[in-house]
Tab-separated table of C-alpha atoms and ligand atoms in Angstrom:
chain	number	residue	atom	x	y	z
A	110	UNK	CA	-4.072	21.248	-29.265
A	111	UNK	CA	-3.715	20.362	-25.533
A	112	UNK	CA	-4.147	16.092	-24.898
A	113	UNK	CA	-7.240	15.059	-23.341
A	114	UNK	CA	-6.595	13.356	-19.934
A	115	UNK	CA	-9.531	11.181	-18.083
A	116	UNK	CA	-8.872	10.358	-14.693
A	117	UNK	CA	-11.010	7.488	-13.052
A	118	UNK	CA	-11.697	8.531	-9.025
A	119	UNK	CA	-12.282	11.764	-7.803
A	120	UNK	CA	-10.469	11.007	-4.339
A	121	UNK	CA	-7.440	12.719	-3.274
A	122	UNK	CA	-4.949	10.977	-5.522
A	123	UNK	CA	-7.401	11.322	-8.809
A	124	UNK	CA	-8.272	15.136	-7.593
A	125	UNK	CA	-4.564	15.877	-6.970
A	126	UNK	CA	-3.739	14.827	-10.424
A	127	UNK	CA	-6.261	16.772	-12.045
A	128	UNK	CA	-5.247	19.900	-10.143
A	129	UNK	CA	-1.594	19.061	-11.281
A	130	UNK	CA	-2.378	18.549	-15.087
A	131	UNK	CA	-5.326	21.156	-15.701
A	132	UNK	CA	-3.302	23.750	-17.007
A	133	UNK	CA	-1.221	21.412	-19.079
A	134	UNK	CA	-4.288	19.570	-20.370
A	135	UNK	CA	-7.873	19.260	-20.739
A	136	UNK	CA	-8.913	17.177	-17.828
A	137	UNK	CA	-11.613	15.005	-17.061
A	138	UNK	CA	-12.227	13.167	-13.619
A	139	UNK	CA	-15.106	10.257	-13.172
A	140	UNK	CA	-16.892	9.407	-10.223
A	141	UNK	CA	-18.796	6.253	-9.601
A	142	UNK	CA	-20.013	7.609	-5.961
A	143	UNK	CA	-22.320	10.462	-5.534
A	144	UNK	CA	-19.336	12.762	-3.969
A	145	UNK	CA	-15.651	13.370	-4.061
A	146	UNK	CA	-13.021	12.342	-1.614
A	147	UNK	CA	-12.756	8.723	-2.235
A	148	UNK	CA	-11.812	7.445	1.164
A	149	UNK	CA	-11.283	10.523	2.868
A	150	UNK	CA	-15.083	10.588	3.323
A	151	UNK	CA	-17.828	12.044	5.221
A	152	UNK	CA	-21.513	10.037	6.371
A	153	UNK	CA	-24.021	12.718	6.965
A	154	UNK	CA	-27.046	11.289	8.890
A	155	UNK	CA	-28.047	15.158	10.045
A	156	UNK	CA	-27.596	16.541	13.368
A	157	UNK	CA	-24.505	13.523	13.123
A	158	UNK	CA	-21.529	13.599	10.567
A	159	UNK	CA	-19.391	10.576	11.134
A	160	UNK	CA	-15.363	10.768	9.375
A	161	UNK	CA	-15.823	7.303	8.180
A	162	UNK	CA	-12.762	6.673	6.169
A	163	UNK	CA	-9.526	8.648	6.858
A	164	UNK	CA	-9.394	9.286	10.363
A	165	UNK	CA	-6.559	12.256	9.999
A	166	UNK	CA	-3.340	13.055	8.270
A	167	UNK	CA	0.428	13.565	9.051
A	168	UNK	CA	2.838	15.981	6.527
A	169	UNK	CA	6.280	14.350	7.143
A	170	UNK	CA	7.697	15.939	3.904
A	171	UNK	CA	8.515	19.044	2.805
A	172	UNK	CA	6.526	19.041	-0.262
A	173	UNK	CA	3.054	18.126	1.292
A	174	UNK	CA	3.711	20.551	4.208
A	175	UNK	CA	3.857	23.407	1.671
A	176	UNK	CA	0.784	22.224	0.207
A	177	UNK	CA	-1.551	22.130	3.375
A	178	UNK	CA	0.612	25.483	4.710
A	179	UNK	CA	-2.833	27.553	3.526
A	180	UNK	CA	-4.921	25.265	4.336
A	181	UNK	CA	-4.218	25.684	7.587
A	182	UNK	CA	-3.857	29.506	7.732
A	183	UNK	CA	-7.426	29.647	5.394
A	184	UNK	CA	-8.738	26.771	8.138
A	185	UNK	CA	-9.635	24.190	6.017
A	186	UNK	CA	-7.125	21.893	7.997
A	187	UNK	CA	-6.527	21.866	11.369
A	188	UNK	CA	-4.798	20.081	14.087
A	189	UNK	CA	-6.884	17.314	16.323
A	190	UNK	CA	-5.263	17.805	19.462
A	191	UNK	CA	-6.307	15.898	22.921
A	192	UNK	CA	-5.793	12.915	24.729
A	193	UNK	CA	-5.530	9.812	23.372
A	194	UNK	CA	-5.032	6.561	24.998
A	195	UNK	CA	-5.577	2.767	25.023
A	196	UNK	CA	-7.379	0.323	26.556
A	197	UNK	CA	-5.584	-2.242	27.559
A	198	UNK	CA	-6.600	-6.237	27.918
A	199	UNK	CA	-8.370	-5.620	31.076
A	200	UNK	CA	-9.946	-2.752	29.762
A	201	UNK	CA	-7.618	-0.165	31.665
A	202	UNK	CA	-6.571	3.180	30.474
A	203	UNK	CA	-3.272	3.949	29.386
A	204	UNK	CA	-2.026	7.202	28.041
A	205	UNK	CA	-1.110	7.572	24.174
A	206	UNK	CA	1.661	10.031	22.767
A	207	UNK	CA	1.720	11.598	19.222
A	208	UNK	CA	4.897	12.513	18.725
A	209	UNK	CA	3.796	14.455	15.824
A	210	UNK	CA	0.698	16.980	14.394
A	211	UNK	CA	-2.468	14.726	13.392
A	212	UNK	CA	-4.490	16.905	11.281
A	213	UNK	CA	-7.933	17.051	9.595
A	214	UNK	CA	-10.263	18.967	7.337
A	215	UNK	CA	-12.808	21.339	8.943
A	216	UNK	CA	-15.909	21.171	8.679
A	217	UNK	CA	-15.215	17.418	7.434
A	218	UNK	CA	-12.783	15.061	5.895
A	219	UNK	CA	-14.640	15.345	3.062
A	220	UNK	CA	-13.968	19.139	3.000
A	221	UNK	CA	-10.396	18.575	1.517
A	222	UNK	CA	-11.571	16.036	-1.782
A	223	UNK	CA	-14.462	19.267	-2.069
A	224	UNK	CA	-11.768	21.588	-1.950
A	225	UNK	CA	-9.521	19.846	-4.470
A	226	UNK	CA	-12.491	19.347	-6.858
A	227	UNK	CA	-12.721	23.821	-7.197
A	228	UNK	CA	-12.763	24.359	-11.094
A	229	UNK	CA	-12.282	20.844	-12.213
A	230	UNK	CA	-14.544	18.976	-14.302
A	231	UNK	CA	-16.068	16.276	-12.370
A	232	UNK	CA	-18.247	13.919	-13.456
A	233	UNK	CA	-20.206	12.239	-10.505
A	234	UNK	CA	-22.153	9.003	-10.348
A	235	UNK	CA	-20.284	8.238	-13.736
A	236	UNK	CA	-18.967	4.123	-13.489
A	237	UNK	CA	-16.343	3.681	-15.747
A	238	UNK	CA	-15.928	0.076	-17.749
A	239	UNK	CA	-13.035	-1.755	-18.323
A	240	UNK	CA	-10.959	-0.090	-21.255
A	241	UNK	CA	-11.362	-1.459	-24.817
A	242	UNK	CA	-9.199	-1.672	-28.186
A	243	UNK	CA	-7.197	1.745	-28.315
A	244	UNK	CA	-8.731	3.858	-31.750
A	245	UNK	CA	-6.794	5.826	-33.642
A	246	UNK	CA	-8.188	9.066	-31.908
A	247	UNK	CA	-7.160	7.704	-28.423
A	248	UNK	CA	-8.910	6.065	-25.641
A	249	UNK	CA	-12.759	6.035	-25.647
A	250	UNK	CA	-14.056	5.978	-22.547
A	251	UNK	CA	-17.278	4.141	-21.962
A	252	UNK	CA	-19.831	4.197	-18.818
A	253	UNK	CA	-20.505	0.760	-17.400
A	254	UNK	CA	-24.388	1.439	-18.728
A	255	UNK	CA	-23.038	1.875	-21.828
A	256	UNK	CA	-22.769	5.803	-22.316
A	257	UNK	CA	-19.786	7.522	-24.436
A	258	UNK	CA	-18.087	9.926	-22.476
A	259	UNK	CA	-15.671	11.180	-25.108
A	260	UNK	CA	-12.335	10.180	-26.854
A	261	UNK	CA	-9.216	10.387	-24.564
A	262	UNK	CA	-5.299	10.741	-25.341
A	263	UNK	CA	-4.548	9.188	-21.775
A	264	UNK	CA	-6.320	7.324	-19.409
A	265	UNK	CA	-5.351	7.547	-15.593
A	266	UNK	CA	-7.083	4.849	-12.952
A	267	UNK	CA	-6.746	5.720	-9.492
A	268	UNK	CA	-9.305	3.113	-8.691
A	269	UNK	CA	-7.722	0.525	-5.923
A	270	UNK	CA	-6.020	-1.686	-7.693
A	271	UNK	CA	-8.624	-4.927	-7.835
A	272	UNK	CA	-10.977	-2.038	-10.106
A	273	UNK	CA	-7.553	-0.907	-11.356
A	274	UNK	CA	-6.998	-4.884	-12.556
A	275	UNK	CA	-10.656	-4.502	-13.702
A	276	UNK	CA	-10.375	-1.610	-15.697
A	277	UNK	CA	-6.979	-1.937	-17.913
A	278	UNK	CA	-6.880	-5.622	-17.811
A	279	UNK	CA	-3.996	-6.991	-20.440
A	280	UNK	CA	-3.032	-3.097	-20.869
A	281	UNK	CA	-1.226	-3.900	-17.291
A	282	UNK	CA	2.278	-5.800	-17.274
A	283	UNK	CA	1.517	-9.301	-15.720
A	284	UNK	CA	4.738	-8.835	-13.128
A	285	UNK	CA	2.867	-5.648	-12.134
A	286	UNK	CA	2.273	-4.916	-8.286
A	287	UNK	CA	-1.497	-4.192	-9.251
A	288	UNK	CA	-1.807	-7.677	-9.459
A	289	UNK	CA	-0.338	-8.685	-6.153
A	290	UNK	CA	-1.431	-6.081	-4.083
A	291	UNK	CA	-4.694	-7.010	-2.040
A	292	UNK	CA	-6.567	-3.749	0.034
A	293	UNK	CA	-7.426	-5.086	3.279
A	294	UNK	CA	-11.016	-4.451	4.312
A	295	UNK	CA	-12.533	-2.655	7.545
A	296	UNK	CA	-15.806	-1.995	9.613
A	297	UNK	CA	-17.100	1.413	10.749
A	298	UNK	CA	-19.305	1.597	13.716
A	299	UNK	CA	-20.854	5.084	13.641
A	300	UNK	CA	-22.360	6.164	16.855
A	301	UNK	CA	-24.482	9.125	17.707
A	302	UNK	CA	-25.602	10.757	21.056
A	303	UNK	CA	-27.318	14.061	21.281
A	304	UNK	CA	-25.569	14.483	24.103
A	305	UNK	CA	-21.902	16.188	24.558
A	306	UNK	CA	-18.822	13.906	25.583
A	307	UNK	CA	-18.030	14.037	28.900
A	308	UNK	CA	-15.086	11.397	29.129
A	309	UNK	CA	-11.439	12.941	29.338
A	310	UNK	CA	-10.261	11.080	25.807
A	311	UNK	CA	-10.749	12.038	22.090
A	312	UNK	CA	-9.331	8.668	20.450
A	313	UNK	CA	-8.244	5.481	21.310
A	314	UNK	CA	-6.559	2.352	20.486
A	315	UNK	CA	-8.079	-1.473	21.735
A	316	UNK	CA	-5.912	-3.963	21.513
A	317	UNK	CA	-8.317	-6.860	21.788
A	318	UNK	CA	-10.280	-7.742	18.656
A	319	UNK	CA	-12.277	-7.092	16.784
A	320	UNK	CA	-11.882	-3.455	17.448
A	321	UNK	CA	-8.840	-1.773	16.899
A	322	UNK	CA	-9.760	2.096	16.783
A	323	UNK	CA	-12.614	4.251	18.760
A	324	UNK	CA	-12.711	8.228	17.696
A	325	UNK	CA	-14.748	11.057	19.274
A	326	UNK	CA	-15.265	12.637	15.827
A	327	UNK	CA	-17.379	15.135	17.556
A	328	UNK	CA	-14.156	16.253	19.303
A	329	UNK	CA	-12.105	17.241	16.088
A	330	UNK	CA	-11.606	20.864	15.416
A	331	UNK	CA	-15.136	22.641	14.214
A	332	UNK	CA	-17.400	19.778	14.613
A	333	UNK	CA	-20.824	20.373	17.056
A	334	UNK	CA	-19.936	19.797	20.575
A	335	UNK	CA	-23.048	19.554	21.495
A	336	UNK	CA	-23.780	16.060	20.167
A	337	UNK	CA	-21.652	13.511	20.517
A	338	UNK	CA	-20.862	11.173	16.933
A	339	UNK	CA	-18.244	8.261	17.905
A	340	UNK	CA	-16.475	6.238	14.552
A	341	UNK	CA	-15.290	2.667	15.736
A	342	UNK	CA	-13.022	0.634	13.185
A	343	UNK	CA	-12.532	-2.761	13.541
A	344	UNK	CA	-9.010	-4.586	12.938
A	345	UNK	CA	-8.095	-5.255	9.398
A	346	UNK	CA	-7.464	-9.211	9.446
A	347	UNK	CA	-10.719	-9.624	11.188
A	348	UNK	CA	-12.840	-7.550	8.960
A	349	UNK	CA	-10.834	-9.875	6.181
A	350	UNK	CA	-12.126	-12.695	8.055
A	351	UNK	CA	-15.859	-12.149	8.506
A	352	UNK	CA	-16.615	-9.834	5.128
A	353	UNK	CA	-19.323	-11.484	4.243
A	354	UNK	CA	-20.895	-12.783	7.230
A	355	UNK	CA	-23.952	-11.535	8.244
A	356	UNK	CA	-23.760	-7.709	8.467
A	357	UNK	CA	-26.466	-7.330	11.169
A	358	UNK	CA	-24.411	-10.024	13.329
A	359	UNK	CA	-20.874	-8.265	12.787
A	360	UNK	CA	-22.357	-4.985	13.862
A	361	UNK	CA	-23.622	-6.910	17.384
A	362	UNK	CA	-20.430	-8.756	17.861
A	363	UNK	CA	-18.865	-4.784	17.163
A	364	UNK	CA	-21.261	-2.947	19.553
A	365	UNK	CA	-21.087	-5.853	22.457
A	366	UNK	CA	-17.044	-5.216	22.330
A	367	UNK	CA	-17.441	-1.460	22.018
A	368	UNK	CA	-19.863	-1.773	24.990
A	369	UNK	CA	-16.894	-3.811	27.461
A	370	UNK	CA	-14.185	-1.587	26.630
A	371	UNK	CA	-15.719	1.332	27.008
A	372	UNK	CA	-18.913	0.896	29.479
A	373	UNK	CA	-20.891	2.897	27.135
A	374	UNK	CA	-24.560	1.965	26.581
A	375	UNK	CA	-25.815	1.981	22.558
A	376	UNK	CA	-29.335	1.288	23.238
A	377	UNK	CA	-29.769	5.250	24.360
A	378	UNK	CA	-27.821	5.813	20.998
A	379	UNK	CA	-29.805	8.461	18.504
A	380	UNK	CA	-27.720	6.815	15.747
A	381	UNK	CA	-26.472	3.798	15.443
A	382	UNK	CA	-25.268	2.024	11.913
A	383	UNK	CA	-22.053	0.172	10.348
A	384	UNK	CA	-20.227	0.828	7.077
A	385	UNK	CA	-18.089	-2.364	5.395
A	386	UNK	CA	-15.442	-1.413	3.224
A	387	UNK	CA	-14.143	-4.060	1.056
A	388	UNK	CA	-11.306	-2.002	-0.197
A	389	UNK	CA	-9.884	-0.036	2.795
A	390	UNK	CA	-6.009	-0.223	3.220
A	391	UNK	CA	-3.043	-1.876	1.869
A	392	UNK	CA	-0.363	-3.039	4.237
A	393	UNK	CA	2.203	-4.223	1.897
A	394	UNK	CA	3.534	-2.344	-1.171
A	395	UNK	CA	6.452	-2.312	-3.360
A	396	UNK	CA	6.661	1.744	-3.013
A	397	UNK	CA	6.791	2.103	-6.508
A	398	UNK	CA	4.569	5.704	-6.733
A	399	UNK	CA	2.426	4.726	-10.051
A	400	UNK	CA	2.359	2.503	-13.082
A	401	UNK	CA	3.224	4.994	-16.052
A	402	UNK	CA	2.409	3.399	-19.515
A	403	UNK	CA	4.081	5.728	-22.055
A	404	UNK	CA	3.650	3.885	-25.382
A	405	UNK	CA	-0.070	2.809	-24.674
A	406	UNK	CA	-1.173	6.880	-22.548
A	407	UNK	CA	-2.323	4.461	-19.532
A	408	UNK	CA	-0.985	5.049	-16.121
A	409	UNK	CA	-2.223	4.487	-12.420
A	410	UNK	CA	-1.576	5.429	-9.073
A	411	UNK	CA	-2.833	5.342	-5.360
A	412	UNK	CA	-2.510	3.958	-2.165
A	413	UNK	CA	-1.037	0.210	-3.309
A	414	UNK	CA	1.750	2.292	-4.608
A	415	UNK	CA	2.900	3.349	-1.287
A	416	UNK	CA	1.032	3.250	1.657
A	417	UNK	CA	-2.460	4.089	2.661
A	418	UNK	CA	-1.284	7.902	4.243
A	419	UNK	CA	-3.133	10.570	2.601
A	420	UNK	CA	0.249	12.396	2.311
A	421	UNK	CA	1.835	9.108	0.266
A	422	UNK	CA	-0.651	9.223	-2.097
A	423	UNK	CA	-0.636	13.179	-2.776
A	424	UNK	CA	3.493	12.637	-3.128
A	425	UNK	CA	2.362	9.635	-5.809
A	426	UNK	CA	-0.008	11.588	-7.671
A	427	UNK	CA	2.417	14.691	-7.986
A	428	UNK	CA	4.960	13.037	-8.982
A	429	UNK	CA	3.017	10.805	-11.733
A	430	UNK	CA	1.802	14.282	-12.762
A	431	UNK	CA	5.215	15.551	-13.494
A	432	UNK	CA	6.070	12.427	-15.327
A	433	UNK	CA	2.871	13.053	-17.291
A	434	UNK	CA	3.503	16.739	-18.112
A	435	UNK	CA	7.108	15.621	-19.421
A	436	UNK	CA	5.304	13.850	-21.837
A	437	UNK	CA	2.777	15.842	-23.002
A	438	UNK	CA	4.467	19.160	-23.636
B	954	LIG	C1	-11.439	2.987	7.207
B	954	LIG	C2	-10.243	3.735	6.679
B	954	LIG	C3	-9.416	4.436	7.550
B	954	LIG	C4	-8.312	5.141	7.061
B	954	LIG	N1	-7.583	5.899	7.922
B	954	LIG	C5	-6.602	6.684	7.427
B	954	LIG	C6	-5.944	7.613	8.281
B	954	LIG	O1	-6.293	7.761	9.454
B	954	LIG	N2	-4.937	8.366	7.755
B	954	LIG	C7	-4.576	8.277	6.426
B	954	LIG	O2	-3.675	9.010	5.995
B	954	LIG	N3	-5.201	7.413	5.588
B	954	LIG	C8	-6.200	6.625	6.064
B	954	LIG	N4	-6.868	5.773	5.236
B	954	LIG	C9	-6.347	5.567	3.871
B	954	LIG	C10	-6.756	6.696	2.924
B	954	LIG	O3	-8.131	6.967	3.056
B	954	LIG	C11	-6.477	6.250	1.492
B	954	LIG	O4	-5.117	5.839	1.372
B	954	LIG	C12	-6.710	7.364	0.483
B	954	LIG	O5	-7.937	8.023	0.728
B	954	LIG	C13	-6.705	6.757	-0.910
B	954	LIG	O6	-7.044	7.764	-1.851
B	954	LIG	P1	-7.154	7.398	-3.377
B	954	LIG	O7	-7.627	8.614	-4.073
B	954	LIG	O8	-5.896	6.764	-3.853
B	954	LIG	O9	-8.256	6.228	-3.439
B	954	LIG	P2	-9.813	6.341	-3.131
B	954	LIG	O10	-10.058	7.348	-2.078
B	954	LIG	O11	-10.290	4.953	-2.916
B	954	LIG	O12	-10.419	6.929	-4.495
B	954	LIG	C14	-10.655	6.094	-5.612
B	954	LIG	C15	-11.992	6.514	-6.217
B	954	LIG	O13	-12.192	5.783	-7.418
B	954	LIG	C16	-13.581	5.584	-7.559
B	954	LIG	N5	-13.764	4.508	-8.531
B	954	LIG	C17	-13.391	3.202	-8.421
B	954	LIG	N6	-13.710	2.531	-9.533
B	954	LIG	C18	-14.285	3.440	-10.378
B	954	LIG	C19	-14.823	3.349	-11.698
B	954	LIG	N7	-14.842	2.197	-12.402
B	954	LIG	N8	-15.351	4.470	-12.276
B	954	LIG	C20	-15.363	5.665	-11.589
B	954	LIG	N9	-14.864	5.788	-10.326
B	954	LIG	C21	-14.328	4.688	-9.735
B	954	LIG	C22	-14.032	5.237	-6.145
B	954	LIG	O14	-15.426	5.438	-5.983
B	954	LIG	C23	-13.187	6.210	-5.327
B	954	LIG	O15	-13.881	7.409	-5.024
B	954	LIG	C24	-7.995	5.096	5.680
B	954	LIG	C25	-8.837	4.391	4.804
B	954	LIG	C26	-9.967	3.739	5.294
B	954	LIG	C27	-10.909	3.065	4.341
């Protein structure tokens, strides 16, 4: 009888290990949120789509460029080419090189987690609580309003890792990196104009704070050129400082510096709105790939075992499904 396997997150690392283990096992993945694709997400607020999360991708490694090689040709992904540049202290332009392809998914980011999720069994809006005392028959997995979802031979978290903590608790080693490892947080300023863009630049980098990254998401490949939807990220170790200050305030202090560097006026704006997310990179790791629990069937993976690329944690969750296949057949 093939070993029942529930994954917790359907974003790209919990979708890429349930496309790696589905033929080996019966697979499960559970959603808290509404969609797949994690942080690789979309914000629809129609005629505007803002890339919220993941802003693109590189494919440095042989193994990941294989994997998006269709993609490409079926135009799923595609390249984000254009000019990108930074504004400098006194607010001055200064040309940007990439020195290598930036892709993205077409229509959205969200495309990709939508394309992964294809003849999986997903469960959406599906919280997952903290595991309890293993049975006999495995793992049961329960919801955090108290529904069964099913006995499980192995349980895989590819929650970040303060949920990870959450979740497994004293089934984690205390030396491991899921304890150390903190996710540092960001704010999205999302910005719509019906209106097409007119200035020469697609993306750019700010150097003062509190923003650190402006994109014309509108200018990626098969977006509406018609409109105009900007995404804004603030720095890291600000949004870490002002979390949970008032949100209404941090969007201001956002829009006033977005305003300076850029001389564009918001109050025209068609859409205007700000996303906080708690959990939104890791800059320190230990590159270990995943936690892999063979006595108790627990293991975990994501972006604190490497680094927050969306090619690092497809190379984690491969290779944590070929450690898990070893096992199972
Ligand atoms: C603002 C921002 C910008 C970024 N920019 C880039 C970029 O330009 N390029 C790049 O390569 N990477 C970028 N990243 C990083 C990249 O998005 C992440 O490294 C990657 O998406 C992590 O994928 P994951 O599947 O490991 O985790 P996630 O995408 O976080 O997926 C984990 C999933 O688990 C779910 N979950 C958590 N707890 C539970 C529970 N108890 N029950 C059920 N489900 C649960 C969550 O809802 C989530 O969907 C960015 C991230 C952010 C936030």
């Amino acid at each position: 009888m093939k070993k029942r396997i529930a994954i917790i997150g359907a974003g790209v690392s919990g979708l890429t290990l349930a496309q790696h283990l589905k033929d080996h096992a019966d697979v499960v993945v559970f959603e808290k949120a509404r969609g797949v694709g994690g942080r690789m997400s979309t914000r629809y607020a129609e005629p505007f789509y803002f890339d919220h999360g993941t802003q693109f991708f590189t494919a440095r490694s042989k193994a990941f460029q294989r994997f998006i090689a269709p993609l490409i040709a079926s135009g799923l992904i595609a390249e984000w080419k254009g000019k990108v540049v930074t504004f400098q202290a006194d607010n001055t332009l200064k040309d940007r090189l990439w020195f290598e392809p930036h892709y993205v998914a077409v229509p959205h980011m969200n495309s990709l987690g939508r394309h992964l999720a294809e003849g999986l069994d997903v469960r959406l809006n599906t919280e997952i609580a903290p595991l309890g005392e293993k049975h006999a028959e495995g793992w049961q997995l329960l919801g955090k309003d108290g529904t069964a979802h099913g006995m499980f031979d192995w349980v895989i978290s590819t929650a970040p890792p303060v949920q990870t903590v959450n979740l497994l608790q004293t089934l984690l080693p205390g030396d491991s990196p899921l304890h150390q490892i903190k996710l540092q947080g960001c704010f999205t300023l999302m910005i719509g104009f019906k209106t097409p863009w007119t200035k020469p630049w697609m993306a750019a980098k700010v150097h003062e704070k509190p923003i650190e990254w402006i994109a014309v998401n509108s200018s990626k490949p098969g977006r509406n050129k018609d409109l105009t939807s900007l995404v804004v990220h603030s720095r890291n170790d600000w949004a870490d400082e002002h979390l949970e200050d008032d949100l209404q305030q941090t969007q201001q202090t956002l829009v006033r510096q977005f305003e300076a560097v850029t001389g564009i006026a918001c109050d025209k704006a068609e859409y205007l709105s700000m996303h906080r997310w708690k959990y939104a990179i890791v800059l320190e790791n230990e590159k270990k790939g995943f936690h892999l629990d063979p006595e108790r069937n627990i293991a975990a993976t994501g972006d604190w075992a490497s680094a927050s690329r969306i090619e690092d944690v497809w190379l984690n969750a491969a290779s944590l499904a070929k450690a898990i296949v070893e096992k199972i057949t």
